[in-house]
PDB file of C-alpha atoms and ligand atoms in Angstrom:
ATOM      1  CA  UNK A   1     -14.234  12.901 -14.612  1.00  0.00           C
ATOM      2  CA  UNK A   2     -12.898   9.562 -16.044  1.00  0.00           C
ATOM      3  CA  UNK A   3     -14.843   7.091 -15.442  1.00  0.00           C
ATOM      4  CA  UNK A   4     -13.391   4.133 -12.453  1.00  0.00           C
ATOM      5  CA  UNK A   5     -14.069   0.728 -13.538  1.00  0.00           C
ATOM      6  CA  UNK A   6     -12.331  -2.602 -12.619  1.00  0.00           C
ATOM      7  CA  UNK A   7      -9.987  -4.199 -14.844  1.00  0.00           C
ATOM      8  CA  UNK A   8      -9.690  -7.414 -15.314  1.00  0.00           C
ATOM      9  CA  UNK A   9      -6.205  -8.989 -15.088  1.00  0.00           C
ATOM     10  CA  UNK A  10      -6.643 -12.328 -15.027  1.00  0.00           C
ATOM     11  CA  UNK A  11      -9.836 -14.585 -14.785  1.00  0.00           C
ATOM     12  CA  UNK A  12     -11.500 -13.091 -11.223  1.00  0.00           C
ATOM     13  CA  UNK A  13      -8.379 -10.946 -10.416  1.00  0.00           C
ATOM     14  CA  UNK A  14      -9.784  -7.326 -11.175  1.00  0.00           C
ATOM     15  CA  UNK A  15      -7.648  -3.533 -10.408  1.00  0.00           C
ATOM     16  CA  UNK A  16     -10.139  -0.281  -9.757  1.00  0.00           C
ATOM     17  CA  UNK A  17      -7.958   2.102 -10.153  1.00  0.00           C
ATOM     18  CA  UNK A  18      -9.251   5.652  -8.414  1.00  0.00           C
ATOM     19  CA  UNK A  19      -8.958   9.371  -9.956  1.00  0.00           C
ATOM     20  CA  UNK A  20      -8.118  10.471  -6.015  1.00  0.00           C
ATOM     21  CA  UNK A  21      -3.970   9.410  -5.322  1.00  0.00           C
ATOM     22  CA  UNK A  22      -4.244   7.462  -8.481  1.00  0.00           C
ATOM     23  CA  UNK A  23      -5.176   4.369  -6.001  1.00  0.00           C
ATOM     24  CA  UNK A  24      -5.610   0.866  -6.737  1.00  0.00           C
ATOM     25  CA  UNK A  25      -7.656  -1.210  -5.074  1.00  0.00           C
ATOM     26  CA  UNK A  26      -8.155  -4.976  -5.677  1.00  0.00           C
ATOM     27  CA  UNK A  27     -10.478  -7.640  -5.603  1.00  0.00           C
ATOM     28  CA  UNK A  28      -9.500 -11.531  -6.045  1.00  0.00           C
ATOM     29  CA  UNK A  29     -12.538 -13.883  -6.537  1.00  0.00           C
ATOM     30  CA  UNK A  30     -12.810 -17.833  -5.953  1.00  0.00           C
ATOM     31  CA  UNK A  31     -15.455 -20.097  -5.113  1.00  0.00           C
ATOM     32  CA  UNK A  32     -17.056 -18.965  -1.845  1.00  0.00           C
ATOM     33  CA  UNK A  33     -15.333 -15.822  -0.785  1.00  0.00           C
ATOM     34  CA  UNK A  34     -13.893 -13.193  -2.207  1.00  0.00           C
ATOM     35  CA  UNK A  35     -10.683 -10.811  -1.089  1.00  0.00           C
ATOM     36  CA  UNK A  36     -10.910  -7.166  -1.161  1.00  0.00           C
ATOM     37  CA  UNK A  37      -7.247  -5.442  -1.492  1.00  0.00           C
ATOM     38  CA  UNK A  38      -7.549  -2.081   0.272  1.00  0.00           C
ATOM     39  CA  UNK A  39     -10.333   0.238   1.063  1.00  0.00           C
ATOM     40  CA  UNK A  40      -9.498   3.564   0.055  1.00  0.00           C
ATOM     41  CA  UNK A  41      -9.898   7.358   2.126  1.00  0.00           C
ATOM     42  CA  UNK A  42     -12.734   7.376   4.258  1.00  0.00           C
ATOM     43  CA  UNK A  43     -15.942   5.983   5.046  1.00  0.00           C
ATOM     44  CA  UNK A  44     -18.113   7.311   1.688  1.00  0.00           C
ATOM     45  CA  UNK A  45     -15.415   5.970  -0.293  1.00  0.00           C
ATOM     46  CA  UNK A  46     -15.150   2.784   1.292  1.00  0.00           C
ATOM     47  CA  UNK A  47     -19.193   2.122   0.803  1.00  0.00           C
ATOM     48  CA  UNK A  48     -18.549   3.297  -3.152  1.00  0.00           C
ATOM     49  CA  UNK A  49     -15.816   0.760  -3.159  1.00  0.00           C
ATOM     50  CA  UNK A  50     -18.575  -1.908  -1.851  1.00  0.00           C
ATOM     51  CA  UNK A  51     -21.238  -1.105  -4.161  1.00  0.00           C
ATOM     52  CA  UNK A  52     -18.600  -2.081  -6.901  1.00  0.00           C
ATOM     53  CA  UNK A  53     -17.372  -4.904  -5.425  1.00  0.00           C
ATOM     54  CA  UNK A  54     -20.863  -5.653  -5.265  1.00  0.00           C
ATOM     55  CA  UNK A  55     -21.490  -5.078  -9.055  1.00  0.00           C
ATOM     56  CA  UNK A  56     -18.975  -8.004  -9.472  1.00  0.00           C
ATOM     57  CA  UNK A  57     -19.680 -10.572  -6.980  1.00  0.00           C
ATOM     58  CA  UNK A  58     -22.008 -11.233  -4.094  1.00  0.00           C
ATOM     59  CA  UNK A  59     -19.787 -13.542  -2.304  1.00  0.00           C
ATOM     60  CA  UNK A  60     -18.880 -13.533   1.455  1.00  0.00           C
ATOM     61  CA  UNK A  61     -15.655 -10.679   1.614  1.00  0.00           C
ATOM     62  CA  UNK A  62     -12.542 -10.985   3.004  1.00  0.00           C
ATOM     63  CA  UNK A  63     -10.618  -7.749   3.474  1.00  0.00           C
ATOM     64  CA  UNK A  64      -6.282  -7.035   3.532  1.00  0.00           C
ATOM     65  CA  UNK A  65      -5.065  -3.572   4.498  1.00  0.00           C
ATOM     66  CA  UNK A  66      -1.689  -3.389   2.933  1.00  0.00           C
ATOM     67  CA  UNK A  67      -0.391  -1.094   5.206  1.00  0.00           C
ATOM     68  CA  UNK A  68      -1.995   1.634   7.834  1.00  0.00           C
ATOM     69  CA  UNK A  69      -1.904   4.693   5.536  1.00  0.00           C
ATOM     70  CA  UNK A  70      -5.187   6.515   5.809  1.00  0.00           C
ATOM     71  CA  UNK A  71      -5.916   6.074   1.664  1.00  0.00           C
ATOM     72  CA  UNK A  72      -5.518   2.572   1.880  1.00  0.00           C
ATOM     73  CA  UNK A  73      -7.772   1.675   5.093  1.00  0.00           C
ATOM     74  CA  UNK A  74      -9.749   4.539   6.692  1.00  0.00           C
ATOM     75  CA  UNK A  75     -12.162   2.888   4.037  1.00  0.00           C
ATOM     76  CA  UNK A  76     -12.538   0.051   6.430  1.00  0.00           C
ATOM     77  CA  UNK A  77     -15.797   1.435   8.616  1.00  0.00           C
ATOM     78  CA  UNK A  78     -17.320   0.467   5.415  1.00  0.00           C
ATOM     79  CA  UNK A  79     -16.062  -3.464   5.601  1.00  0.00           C
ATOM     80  CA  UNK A  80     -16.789  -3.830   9.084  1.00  0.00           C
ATOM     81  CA  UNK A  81     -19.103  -7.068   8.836  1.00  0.00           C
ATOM     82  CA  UNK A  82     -15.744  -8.531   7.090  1.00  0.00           C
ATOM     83  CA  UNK A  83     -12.493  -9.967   8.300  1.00  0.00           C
ATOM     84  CA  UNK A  84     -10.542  -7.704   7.965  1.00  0.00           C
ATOM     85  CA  UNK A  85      -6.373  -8.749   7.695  1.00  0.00           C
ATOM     86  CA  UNK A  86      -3.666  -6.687   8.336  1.00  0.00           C
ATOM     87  CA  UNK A  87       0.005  -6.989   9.894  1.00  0.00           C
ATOM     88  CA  UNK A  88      -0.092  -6.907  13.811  1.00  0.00           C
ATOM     89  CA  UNK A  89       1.981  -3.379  13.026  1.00  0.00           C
ATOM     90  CA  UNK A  90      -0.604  -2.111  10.893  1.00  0.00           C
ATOM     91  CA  UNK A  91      -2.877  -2.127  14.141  1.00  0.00           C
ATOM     92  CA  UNK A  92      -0.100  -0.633  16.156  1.00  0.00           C
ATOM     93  CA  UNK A  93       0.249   2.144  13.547  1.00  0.00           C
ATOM     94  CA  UNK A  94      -3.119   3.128  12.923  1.00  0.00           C
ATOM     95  CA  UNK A  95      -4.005   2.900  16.697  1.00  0.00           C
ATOM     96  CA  UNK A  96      -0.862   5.062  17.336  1.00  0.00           C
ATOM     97  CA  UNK A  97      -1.367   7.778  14.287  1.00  0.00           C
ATOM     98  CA  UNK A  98      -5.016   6.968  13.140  1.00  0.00           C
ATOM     99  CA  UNK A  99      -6.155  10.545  14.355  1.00  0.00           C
ATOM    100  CA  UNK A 100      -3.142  12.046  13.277  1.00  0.00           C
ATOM    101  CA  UNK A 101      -3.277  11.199  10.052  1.00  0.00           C
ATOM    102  CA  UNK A 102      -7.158  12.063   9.756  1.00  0.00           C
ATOM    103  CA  UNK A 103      -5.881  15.484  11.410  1.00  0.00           C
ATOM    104  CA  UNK A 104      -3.143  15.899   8.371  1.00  0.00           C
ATOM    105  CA  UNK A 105      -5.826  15.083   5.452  1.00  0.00           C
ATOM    106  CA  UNK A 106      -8.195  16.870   6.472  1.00  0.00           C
ATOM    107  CA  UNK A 107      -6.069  19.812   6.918  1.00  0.00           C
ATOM    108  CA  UNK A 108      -4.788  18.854   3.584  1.00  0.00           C
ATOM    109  CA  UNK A 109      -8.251  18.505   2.083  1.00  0.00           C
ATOM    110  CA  UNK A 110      -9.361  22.219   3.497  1.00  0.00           C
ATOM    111  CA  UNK A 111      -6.282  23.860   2.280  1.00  0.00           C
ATOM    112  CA  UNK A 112      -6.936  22.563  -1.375  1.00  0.00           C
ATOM    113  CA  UNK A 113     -10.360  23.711  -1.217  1.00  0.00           C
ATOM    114  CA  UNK A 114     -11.725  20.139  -0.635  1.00  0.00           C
ATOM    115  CA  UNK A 115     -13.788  21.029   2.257  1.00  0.00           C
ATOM    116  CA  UNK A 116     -17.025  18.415   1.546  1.00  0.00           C
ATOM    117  CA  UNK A 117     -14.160  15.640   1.663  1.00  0.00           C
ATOM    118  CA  UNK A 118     -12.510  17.435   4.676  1.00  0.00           C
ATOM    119  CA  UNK A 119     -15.648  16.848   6.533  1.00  0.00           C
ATOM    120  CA  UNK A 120     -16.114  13.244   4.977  1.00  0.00           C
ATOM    121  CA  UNK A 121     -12.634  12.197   6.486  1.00  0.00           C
ATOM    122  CA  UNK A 122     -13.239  13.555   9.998  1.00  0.00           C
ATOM    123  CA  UNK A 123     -16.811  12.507  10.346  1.00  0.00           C
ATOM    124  CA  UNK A 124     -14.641   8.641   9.424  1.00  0.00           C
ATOM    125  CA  UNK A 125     -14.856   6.006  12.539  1.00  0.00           C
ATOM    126  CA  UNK A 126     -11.258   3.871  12.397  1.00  0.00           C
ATOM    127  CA  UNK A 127     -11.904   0.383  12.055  1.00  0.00           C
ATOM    128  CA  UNK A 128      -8.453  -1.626  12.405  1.00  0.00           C
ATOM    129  CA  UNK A 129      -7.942  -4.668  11.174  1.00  0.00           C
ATOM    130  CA  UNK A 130      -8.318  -7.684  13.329  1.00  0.00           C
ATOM    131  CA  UNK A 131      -7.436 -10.765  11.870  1.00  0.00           C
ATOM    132  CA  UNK A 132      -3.498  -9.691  12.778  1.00  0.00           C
ATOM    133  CA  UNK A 133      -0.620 -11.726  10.931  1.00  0.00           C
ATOM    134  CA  UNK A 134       3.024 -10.940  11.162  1.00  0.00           C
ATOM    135  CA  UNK A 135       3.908 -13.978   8.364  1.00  0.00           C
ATOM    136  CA  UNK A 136       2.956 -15.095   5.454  1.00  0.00           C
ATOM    137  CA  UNK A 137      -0.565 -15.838   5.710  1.00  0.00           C
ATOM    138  CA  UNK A 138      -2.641 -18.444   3.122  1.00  0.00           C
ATOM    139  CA  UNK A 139      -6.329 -17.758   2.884  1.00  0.00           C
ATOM    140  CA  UNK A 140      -8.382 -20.323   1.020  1.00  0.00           C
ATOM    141  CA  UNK A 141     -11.382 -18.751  -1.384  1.00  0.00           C
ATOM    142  CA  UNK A 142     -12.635 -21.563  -2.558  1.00  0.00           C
ATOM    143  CA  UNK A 143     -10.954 -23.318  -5.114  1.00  0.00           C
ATOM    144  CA  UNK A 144      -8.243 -20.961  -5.355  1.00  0.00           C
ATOM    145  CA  UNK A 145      -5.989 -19.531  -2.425  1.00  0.00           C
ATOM    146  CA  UNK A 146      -4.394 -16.017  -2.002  1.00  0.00           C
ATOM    147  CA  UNK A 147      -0.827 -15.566  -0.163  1.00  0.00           C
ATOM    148  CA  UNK A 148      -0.528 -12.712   2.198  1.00  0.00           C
ATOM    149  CA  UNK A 149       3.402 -11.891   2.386  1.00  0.00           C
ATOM    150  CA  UNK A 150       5.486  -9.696   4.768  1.00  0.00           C
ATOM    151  CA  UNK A 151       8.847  -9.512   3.513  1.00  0.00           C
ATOM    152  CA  UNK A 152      10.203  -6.900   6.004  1.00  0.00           C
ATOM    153  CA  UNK A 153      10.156  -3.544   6.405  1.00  0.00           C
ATOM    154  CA  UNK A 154      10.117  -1.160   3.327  1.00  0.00           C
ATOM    155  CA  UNK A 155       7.948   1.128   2.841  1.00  0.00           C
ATOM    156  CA  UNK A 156       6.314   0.710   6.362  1.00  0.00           C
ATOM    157  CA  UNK A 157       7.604  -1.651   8.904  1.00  0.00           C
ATOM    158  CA  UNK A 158       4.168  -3.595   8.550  1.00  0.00           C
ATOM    159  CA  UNK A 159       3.770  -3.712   4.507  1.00  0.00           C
ATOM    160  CA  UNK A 160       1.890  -6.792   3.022  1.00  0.00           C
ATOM    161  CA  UNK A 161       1.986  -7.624  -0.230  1.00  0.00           C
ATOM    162  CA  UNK A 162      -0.702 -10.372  -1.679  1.00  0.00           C
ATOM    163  CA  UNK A 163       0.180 -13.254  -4.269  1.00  0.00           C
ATOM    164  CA  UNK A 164      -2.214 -14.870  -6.389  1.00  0.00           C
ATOM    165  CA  UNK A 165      -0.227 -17.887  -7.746  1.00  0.00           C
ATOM    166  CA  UNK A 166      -2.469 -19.583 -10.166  1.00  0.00           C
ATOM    167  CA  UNK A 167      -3.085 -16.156 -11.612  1.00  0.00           C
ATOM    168  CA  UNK A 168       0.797 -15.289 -11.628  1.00  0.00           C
ATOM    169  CA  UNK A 169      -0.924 -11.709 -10.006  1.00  0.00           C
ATOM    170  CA  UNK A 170       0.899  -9.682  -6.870  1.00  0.00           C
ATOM    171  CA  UNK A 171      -0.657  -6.682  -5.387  1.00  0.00           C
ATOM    172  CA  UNK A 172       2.815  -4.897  -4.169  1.00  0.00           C
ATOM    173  CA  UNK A 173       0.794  -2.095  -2.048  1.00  0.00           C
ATOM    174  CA  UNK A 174       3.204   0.831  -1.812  1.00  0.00           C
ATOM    175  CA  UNK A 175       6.575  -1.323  -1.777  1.00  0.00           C
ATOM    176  CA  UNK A 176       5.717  -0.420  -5.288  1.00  0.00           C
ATOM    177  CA  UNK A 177       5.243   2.596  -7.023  1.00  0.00           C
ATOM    178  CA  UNK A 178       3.952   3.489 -10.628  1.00  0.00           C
ATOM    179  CA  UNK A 179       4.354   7.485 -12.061  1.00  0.00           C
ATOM    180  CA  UNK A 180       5.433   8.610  -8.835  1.00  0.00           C
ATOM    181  CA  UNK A 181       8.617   7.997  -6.529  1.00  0.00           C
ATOM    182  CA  UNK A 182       8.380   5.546  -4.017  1.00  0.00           C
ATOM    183  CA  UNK A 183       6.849   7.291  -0.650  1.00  0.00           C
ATOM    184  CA  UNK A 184       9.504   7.272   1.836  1.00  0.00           C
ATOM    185  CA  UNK A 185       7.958   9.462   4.930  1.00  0.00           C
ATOM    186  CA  UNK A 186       7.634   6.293   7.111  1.00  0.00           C
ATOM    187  CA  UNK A 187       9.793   4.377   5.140  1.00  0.00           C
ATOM    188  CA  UNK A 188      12.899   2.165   5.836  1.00  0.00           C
ATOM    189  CA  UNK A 189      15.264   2.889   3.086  1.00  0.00           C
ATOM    190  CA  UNK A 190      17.872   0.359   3.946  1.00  0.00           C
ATOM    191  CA  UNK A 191      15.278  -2.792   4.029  1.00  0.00           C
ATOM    192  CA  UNK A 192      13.158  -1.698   0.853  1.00  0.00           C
ATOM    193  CA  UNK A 193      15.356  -3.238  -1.684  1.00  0.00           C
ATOM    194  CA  UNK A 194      15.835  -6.895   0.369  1.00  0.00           C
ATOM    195  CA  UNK A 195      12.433  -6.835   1.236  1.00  0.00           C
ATOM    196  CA  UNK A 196      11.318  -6.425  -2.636  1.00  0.00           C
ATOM    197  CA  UNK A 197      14.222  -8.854  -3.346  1.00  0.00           C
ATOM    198  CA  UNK A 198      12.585 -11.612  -0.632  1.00  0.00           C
ATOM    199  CA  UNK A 199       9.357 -10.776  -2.548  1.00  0.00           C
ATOM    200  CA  UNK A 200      10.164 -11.687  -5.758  1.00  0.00           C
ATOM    201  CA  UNK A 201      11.850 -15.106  -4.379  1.00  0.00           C
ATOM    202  CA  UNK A 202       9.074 -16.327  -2.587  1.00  0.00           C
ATOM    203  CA  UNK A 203       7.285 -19.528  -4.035  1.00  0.00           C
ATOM    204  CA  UNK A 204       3.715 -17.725  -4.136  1.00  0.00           C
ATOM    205  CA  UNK A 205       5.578 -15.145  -6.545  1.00  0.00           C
ATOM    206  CA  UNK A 206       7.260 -17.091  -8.749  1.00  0.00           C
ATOM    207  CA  UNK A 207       5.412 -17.309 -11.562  1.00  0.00           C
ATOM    208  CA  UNK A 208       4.163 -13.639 -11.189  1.00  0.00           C
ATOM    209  CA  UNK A 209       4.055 -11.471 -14.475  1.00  0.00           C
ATOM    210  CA  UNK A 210       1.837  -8.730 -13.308  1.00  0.00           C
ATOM    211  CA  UNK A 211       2.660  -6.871 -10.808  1.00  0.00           C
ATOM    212  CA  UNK A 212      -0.317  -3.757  -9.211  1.00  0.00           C
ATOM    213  CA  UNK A 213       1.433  -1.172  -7.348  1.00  0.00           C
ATOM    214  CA  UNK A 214      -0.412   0.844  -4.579  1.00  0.00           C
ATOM    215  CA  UNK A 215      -0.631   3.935  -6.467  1.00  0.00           C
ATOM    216  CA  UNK A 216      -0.533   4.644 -10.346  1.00  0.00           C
ATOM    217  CA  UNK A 217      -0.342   1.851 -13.707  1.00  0.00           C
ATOM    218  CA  UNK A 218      -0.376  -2.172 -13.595  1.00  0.00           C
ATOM    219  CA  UNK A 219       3.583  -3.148 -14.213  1.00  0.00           C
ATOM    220  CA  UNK A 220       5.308  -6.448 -14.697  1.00  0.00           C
ATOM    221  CA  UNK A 221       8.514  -7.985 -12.784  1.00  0.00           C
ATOM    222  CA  UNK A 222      11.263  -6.661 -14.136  1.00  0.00           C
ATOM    223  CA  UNK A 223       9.584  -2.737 -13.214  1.00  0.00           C
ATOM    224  CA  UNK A 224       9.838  -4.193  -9.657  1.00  0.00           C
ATOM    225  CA  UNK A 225      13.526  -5.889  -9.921  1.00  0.00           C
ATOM    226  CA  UNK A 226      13.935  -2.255 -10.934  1.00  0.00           C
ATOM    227  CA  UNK A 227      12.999  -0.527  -8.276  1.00  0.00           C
ATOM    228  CA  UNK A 228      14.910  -2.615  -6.178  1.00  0.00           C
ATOM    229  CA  UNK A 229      18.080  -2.165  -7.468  1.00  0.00           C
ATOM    230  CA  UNK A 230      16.887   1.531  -7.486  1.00  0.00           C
ATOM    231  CA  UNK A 231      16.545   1.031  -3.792  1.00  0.00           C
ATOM    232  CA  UNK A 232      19.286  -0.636  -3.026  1.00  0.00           C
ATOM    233  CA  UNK A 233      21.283   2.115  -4.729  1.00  0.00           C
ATOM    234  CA  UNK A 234      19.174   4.792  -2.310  1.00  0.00           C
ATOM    235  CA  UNK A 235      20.598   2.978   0.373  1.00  0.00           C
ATOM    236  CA  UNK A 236      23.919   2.094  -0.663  1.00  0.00           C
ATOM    237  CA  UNK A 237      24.665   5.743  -0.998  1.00  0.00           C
ATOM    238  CA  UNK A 238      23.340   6.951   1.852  1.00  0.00           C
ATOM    239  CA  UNK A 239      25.195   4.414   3.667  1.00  0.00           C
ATOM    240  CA  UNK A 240      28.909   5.433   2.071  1.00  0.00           C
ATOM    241  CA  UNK A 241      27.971   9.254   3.302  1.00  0.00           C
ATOM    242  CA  UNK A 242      26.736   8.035   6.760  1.00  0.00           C
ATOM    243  CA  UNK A 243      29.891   5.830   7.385  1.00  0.00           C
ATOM    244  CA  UNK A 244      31.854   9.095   6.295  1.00  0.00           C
ATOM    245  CA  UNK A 245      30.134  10.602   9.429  1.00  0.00           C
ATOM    246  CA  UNK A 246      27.591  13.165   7.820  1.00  0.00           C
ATOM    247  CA  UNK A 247      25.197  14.106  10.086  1.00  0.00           C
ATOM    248  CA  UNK A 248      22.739  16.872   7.989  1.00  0.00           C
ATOM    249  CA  UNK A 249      20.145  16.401   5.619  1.00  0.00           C
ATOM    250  CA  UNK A 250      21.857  18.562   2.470  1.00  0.00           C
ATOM    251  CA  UNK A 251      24.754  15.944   2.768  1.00  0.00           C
ATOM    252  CA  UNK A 252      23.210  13.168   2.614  1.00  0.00           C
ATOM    253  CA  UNK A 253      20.812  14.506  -0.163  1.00  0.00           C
ATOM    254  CA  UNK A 254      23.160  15.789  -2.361  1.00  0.00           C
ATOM    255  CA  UNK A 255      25.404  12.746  -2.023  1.00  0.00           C
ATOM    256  CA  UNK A 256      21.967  11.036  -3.347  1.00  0.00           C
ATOM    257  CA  UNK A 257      21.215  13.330  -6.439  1.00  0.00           C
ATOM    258  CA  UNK A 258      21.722  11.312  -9.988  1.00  0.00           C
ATOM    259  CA  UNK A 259      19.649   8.249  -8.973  1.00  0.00           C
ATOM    260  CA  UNK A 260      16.216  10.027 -10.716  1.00  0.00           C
ATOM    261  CA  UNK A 261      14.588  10.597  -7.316  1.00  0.00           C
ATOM    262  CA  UNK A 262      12.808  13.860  -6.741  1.00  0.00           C
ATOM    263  CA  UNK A 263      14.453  15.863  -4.141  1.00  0.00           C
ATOM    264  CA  UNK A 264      11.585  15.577  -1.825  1.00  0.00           C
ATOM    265  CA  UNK A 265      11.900  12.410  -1.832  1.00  0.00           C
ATOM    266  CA  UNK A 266      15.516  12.326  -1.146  1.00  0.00           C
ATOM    267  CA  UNK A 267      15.013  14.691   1.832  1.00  0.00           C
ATOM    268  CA  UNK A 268      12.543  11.974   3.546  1.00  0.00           C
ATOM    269  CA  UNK A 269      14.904   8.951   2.617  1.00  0.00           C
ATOM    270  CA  UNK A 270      17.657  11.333   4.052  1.00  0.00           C
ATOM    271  CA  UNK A 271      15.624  11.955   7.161  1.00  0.00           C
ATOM    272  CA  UNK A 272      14.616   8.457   7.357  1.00  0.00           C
ATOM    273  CA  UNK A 273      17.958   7.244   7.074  1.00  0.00           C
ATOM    274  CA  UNK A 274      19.283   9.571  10.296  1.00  0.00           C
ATOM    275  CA  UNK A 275      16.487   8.556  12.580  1.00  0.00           C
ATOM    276  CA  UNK A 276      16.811   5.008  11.723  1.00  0.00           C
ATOM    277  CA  UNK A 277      20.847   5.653  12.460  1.00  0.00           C
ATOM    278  CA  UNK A 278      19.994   7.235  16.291  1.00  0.00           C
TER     279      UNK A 278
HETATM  280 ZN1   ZN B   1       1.458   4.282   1.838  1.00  0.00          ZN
END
């Protein structure tokens, strides 16, 4: 197994980038606290994320979920002394499909054979977060200060994204996506592409090279003004073939074949796209 160490991308602005989903998780460190960015599967994973964080500083920790998805907060039991930040919807979501989701991975987990992390995930207490924004949040570290942006619905309805400005650093969560499509099960295909666009606007962005998507390799800005205009593509497509009144799936995924999207993918957005419509 490769071994999972933190990179450093910029003086006390480290990745750990995870074998399991390809995950990255961050931590941003300033004078007298320090911010965790996500807190991976469940419980056991969570306290191995701690015992690294640990290996780096020994600072009071502040904790962001970027979204509710169970790989980037059922991690949180092991955070629990922290603050823990997350949008007011990530709350609502994980209090509404929390044991759902647990339900699905762990089904998941048994059907791949994966039955010591089956039990791991079940045997996980949900801890939301509780220090609820729904805008753009500053938290001071000492010395330095990290920007906690909602730009509007994208990948969730509740995804936060988190600028470091004097380390020209944004963790994207999954509004961003490295060697994989962007996830679109819960997404909102129609805001994805404004949202990324208010993203890469916003002051605390500005001078932002380098760019850490949720899942998969570091990338700069002009991967991300790519996927947007990839996204805004996705939706201006399935837009033409909703206005022409298709109602099924096939249509509006074969109307959406040439953009580079796997087909599974275009079957969610497609999905997505006709709830949204109801
Ligand atoms: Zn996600």
């Amino acid at each position: 197994m490769a071994e999972v160490t933190w990179r450093e991308l910029a003086p006390g602005v480290h990745v750990r980038r995870h074998e399991e989903l390809n995950l990255n998780c961050g931590l941003v460190v300033g004078q007298e606290r320090a911010l965790v960015i996500d807190t991976r599967s469940y419980h056991q994973h969570g306290m191995e994320l701690l015992a690294a964080v640990r290996e780096l500083t020994e600072l009071e920790l502040v904790v962001v979920n970027t979204h509710a998805h169970y790989d980037h907060c059922f991690g949180n039991s092991a955070f629990r002394d922290s603050q823990i930040y997350g949008h007011v919807g990530a709350a609502d979501e994980l209090t509404r499909t929390g044991d759902t989701q647990r339900s699905q991975v762990v089904e998941h987990l048994r059907r791949t054979q994966r039955a010591e992390m089956a039990a791991e995930v079940e045997a996980t207490e949900l801890v939301l977060p509780f220090y609820l924004i729904e805008e753009d949040t500053e938290i001071d570290l000492g010395g330095r200060s990290v920007h906690l942006l909602f730009g509007g619905k994208g990948h969730t309805d509740h995804d936060l994204a988190v600028a470091v400005p004097d380390a020209g650093v944004v963790f994207a969560g999954d509004l961003v996506e490295e060697g994989a499509d962007p996830h679109m099960e819960d997404a909102y295909p129609r805001d994805w592409a404004p949202t990324l666009l208010t993203l890469l606007r916003h002051p605390a962005t500005e001078e932002a090279g380098i760019w850490v998507p949720g899942h998969g390799d570091v990338v700069d800005r002009s991967y991300v003004e790519q996927q947007a205009e990839l996204m805004a593509r996705l939706a201006d497509r399935l837009d033409e073939v909703l206005a022409g009144g298709a109602t099924g799936v096939d249509g509006l995924v074969s109307a959406c074949r040439g953009l580079g999207l796997e087909t599974q993918t275009l079957r969610d957005a497609a999905v997505r796209a006709l709830e949204l419509r109801a």
